[in-house]
Short mmCIF file of C-alpha atoms in Angstrom, two decimals:
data_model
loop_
_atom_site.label_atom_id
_atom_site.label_comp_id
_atom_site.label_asym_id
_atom_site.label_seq_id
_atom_site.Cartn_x
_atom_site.Cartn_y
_atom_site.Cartn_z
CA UNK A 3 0.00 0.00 0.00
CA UNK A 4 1.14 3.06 -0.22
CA UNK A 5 -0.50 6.97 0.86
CA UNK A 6 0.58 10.31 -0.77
CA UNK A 7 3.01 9.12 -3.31
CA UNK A 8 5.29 6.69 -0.33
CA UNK A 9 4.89 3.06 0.92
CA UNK A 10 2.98 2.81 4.10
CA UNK A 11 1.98 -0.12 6.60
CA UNK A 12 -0.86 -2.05 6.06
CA UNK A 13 -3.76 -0.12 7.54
CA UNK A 14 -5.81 -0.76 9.84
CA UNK A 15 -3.73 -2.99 12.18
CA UNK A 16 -5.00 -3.90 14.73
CA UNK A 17 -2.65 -5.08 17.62
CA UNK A 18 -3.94 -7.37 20.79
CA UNK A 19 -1.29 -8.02 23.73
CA UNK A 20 -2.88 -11.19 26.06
CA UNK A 21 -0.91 -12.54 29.63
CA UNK A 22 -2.39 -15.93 29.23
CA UNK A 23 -0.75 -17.19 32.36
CA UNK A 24 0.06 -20.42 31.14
CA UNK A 25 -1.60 -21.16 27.83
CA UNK A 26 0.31 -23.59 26.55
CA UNK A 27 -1.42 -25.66 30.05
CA UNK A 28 -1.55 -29.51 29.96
CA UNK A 29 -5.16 -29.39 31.72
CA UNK A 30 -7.48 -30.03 28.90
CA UNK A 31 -10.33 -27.74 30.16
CA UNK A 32 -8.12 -24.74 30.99
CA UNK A 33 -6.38 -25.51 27.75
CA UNK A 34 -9.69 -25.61 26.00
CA UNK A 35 -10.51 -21.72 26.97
CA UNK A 36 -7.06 -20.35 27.02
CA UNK A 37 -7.22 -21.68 23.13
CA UNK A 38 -10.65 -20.09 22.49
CA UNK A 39 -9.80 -16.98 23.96
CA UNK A 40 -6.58 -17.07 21.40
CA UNK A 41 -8.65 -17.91 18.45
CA UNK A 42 -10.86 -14.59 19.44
CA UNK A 43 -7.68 -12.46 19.20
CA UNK A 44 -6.63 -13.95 16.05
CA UNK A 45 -10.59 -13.20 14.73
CA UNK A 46 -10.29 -10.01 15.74
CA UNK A 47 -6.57 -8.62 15.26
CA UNK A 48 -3.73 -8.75 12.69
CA UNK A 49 -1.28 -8.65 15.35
CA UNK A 50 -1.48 -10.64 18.32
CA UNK A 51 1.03 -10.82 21.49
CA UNK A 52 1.05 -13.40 23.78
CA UNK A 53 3.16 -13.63 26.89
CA UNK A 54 3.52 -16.17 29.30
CA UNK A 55 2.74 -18.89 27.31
CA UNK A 56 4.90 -21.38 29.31
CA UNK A 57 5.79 -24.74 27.57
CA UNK A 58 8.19 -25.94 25.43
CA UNK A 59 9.64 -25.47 21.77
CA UNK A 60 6.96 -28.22 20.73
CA UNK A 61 4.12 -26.56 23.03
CA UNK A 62 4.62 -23.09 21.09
CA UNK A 63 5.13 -24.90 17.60
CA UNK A 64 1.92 -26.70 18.33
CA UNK A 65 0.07 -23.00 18.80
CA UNK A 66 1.58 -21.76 15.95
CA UNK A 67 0.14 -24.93 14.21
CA UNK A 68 -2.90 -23.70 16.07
CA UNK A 69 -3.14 -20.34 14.15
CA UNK A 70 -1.66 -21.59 10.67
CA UNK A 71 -4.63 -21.08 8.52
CA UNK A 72 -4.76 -17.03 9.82
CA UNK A 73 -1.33 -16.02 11.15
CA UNK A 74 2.27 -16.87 11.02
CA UNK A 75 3.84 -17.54 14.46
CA UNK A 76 7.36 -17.03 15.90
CA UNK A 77 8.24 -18.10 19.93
CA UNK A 78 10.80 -17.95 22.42
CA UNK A 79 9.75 -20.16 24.75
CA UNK A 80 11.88 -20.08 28.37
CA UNK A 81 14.37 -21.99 29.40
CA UNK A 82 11.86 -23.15 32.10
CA UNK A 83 8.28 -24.43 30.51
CA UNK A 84 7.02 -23.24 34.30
CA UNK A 85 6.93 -19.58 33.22
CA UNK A 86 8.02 -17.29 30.59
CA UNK A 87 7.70 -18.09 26.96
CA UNK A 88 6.48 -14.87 24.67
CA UNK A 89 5.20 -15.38 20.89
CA UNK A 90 3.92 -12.68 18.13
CA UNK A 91 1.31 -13.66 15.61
CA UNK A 92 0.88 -11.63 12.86
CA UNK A 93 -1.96 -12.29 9.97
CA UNK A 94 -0.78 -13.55 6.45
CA UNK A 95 -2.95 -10.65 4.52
CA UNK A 96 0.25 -8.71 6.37
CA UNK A 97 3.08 -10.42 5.36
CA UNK A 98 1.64 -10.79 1.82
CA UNK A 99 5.55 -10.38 -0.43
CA UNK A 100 7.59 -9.02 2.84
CA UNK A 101 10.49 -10.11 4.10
CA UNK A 102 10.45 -11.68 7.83
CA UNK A 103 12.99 -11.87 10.59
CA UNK A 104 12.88 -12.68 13.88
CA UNK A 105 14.99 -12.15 16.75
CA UNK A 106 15.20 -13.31 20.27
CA UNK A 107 16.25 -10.38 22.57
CA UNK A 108 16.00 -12.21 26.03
CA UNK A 109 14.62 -15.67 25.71
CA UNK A 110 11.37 -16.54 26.62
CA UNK A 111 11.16 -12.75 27.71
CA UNK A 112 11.21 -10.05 24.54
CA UNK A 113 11.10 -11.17 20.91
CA UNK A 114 11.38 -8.59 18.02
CA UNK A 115 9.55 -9.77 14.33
CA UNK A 116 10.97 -7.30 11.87
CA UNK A 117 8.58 -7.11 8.38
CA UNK A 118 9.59 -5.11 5.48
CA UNK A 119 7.74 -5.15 2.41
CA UNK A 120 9.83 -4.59 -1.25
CA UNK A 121 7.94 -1.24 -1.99
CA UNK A 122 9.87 0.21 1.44
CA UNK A 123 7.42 0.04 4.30
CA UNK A 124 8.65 -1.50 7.66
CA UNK A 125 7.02 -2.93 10.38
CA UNK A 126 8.88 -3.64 13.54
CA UNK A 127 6.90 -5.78 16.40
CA UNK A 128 8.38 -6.33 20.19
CA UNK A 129 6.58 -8.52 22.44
CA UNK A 130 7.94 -7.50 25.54
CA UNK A 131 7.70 -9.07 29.24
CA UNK A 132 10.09 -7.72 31.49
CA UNK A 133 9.58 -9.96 34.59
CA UNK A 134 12.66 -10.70 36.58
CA UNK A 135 15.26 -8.66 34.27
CA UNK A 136 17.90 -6.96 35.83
CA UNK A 137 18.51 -3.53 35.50
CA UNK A 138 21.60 -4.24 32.89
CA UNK A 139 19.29 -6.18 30.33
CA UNK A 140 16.12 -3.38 30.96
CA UNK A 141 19.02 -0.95 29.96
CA UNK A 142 20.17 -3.24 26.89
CA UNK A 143 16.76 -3.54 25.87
CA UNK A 144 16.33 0.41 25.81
CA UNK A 145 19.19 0.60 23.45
CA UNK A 146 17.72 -1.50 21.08
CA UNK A 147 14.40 -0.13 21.38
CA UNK A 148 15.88 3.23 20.55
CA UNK A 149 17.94 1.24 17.59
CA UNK A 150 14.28 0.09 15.62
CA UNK A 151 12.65 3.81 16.26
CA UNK A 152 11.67 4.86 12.92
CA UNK A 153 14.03 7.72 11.23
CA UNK A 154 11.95 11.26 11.36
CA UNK A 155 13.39 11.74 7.37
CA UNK A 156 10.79 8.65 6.70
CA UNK A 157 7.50 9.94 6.09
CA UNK A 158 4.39 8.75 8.11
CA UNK A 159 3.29 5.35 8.39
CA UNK A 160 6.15 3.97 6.18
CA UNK A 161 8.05 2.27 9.28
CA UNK A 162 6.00 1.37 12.16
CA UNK A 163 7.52 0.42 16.18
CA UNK A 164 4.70 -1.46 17.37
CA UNK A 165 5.69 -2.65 21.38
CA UNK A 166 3.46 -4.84 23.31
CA UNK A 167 3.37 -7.04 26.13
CA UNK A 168 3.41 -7.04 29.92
CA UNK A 169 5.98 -3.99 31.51
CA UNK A 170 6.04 -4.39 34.85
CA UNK A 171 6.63 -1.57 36.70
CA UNK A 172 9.55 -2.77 39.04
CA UNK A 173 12.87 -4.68 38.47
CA UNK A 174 15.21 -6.48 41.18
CA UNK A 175 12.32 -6.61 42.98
CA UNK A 176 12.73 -2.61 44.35
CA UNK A 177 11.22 0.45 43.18
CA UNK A 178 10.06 1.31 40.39
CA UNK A 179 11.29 1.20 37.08
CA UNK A 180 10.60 4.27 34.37
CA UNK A 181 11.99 4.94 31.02
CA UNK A 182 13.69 8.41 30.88
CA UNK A 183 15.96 10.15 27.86
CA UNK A 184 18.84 7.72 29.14
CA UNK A 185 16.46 4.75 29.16
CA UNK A 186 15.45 2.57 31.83
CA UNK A 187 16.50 3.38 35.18
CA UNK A 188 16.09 3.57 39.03
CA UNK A 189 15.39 6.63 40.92
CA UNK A 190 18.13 8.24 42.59
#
């Protein structure tokens, strides 16, 4: 697509972020309606993020299997299947000719799906869930954050920084966290 003469995103896009505490959950009837209440985001939105979807590899490959027929799927699952695991689904009428990459920041915690389409649009997802992260990774992840903001010479709408997920609002289990023009930081 493009608007005004330049490439642009896709538009509308709608974007869903969901904490499904465990949806990847070996109980069959709590697996049953964490799995219905995925299939109404992926009704409903283009974009969907999903933290803590706990599991393995095969538990997220099996949700991506899930969504096949709607969205394409990329996971970090964590290195423990108790917690953790993040995933970003994004529709195929999207990704229609772009170019897909995907990158695990902290895994099982942030994962970055970078889509750029031939006519020069960009569309950078993070799924971000920032439990337990010390302060050196939450200041590490601001860095790249500030890496995939679009450039102001671009015009509108032609690269897009979408970031969901679940911020929590302290680290090291102390105060609060905040974001601030030298990123994210403690108070003094």
């Amino acid at each position: 697509p493009s608007g005004g003469g330049f490439p642009m995103v896709p538009l509308p896009l709608s974007v869903s972020s969901w904490n499904g505490r465990a949806i990847c959950c070996h109980r069959p009837k709590v697996a049953r309606r964490k799995m219905a209440k995925v299939k109404d985001l992926l009704t409903r939105h283009k974009v969907v993020f999903l933290q803590e979807t706990h599991g393995n590899s095969g538990d997220c490959e099996g949700l991506g299997i899930f969504a096949r027929h709607t969205h394409q799927a990329w996971a970090s699952p964590h290195e423990n299947s108790d917690t953790g695991g993040v995933m970003i689904l994004v529709a195929h009428s999207v990704l229609v000719g772009c170019v897909v990459r995907s990158e695990i920041w902290v895994p099982g915690r942030v994962l970055c799906v970078k889509v750029e389409h031939p006519s020069g649009w960009r569309l950078v997802l993070v799924n971000l869930h920032n439990n337990g992260m010390d302060r050196e990774t939450l200041l590490e992840l601001g860095q790249k954050l500030r890496g995939e903001v679009p450039n102001p010479g671009v015009p509108p709408l032609a690269q897009l920084l979408v970031v969901g997920g679940d911020c929590n609002s302290e680290h090291d289990g102390g105060a609060p966290a905040w974001v601030d023009g030298q990123g994210i930081d403690q108070p003094p």
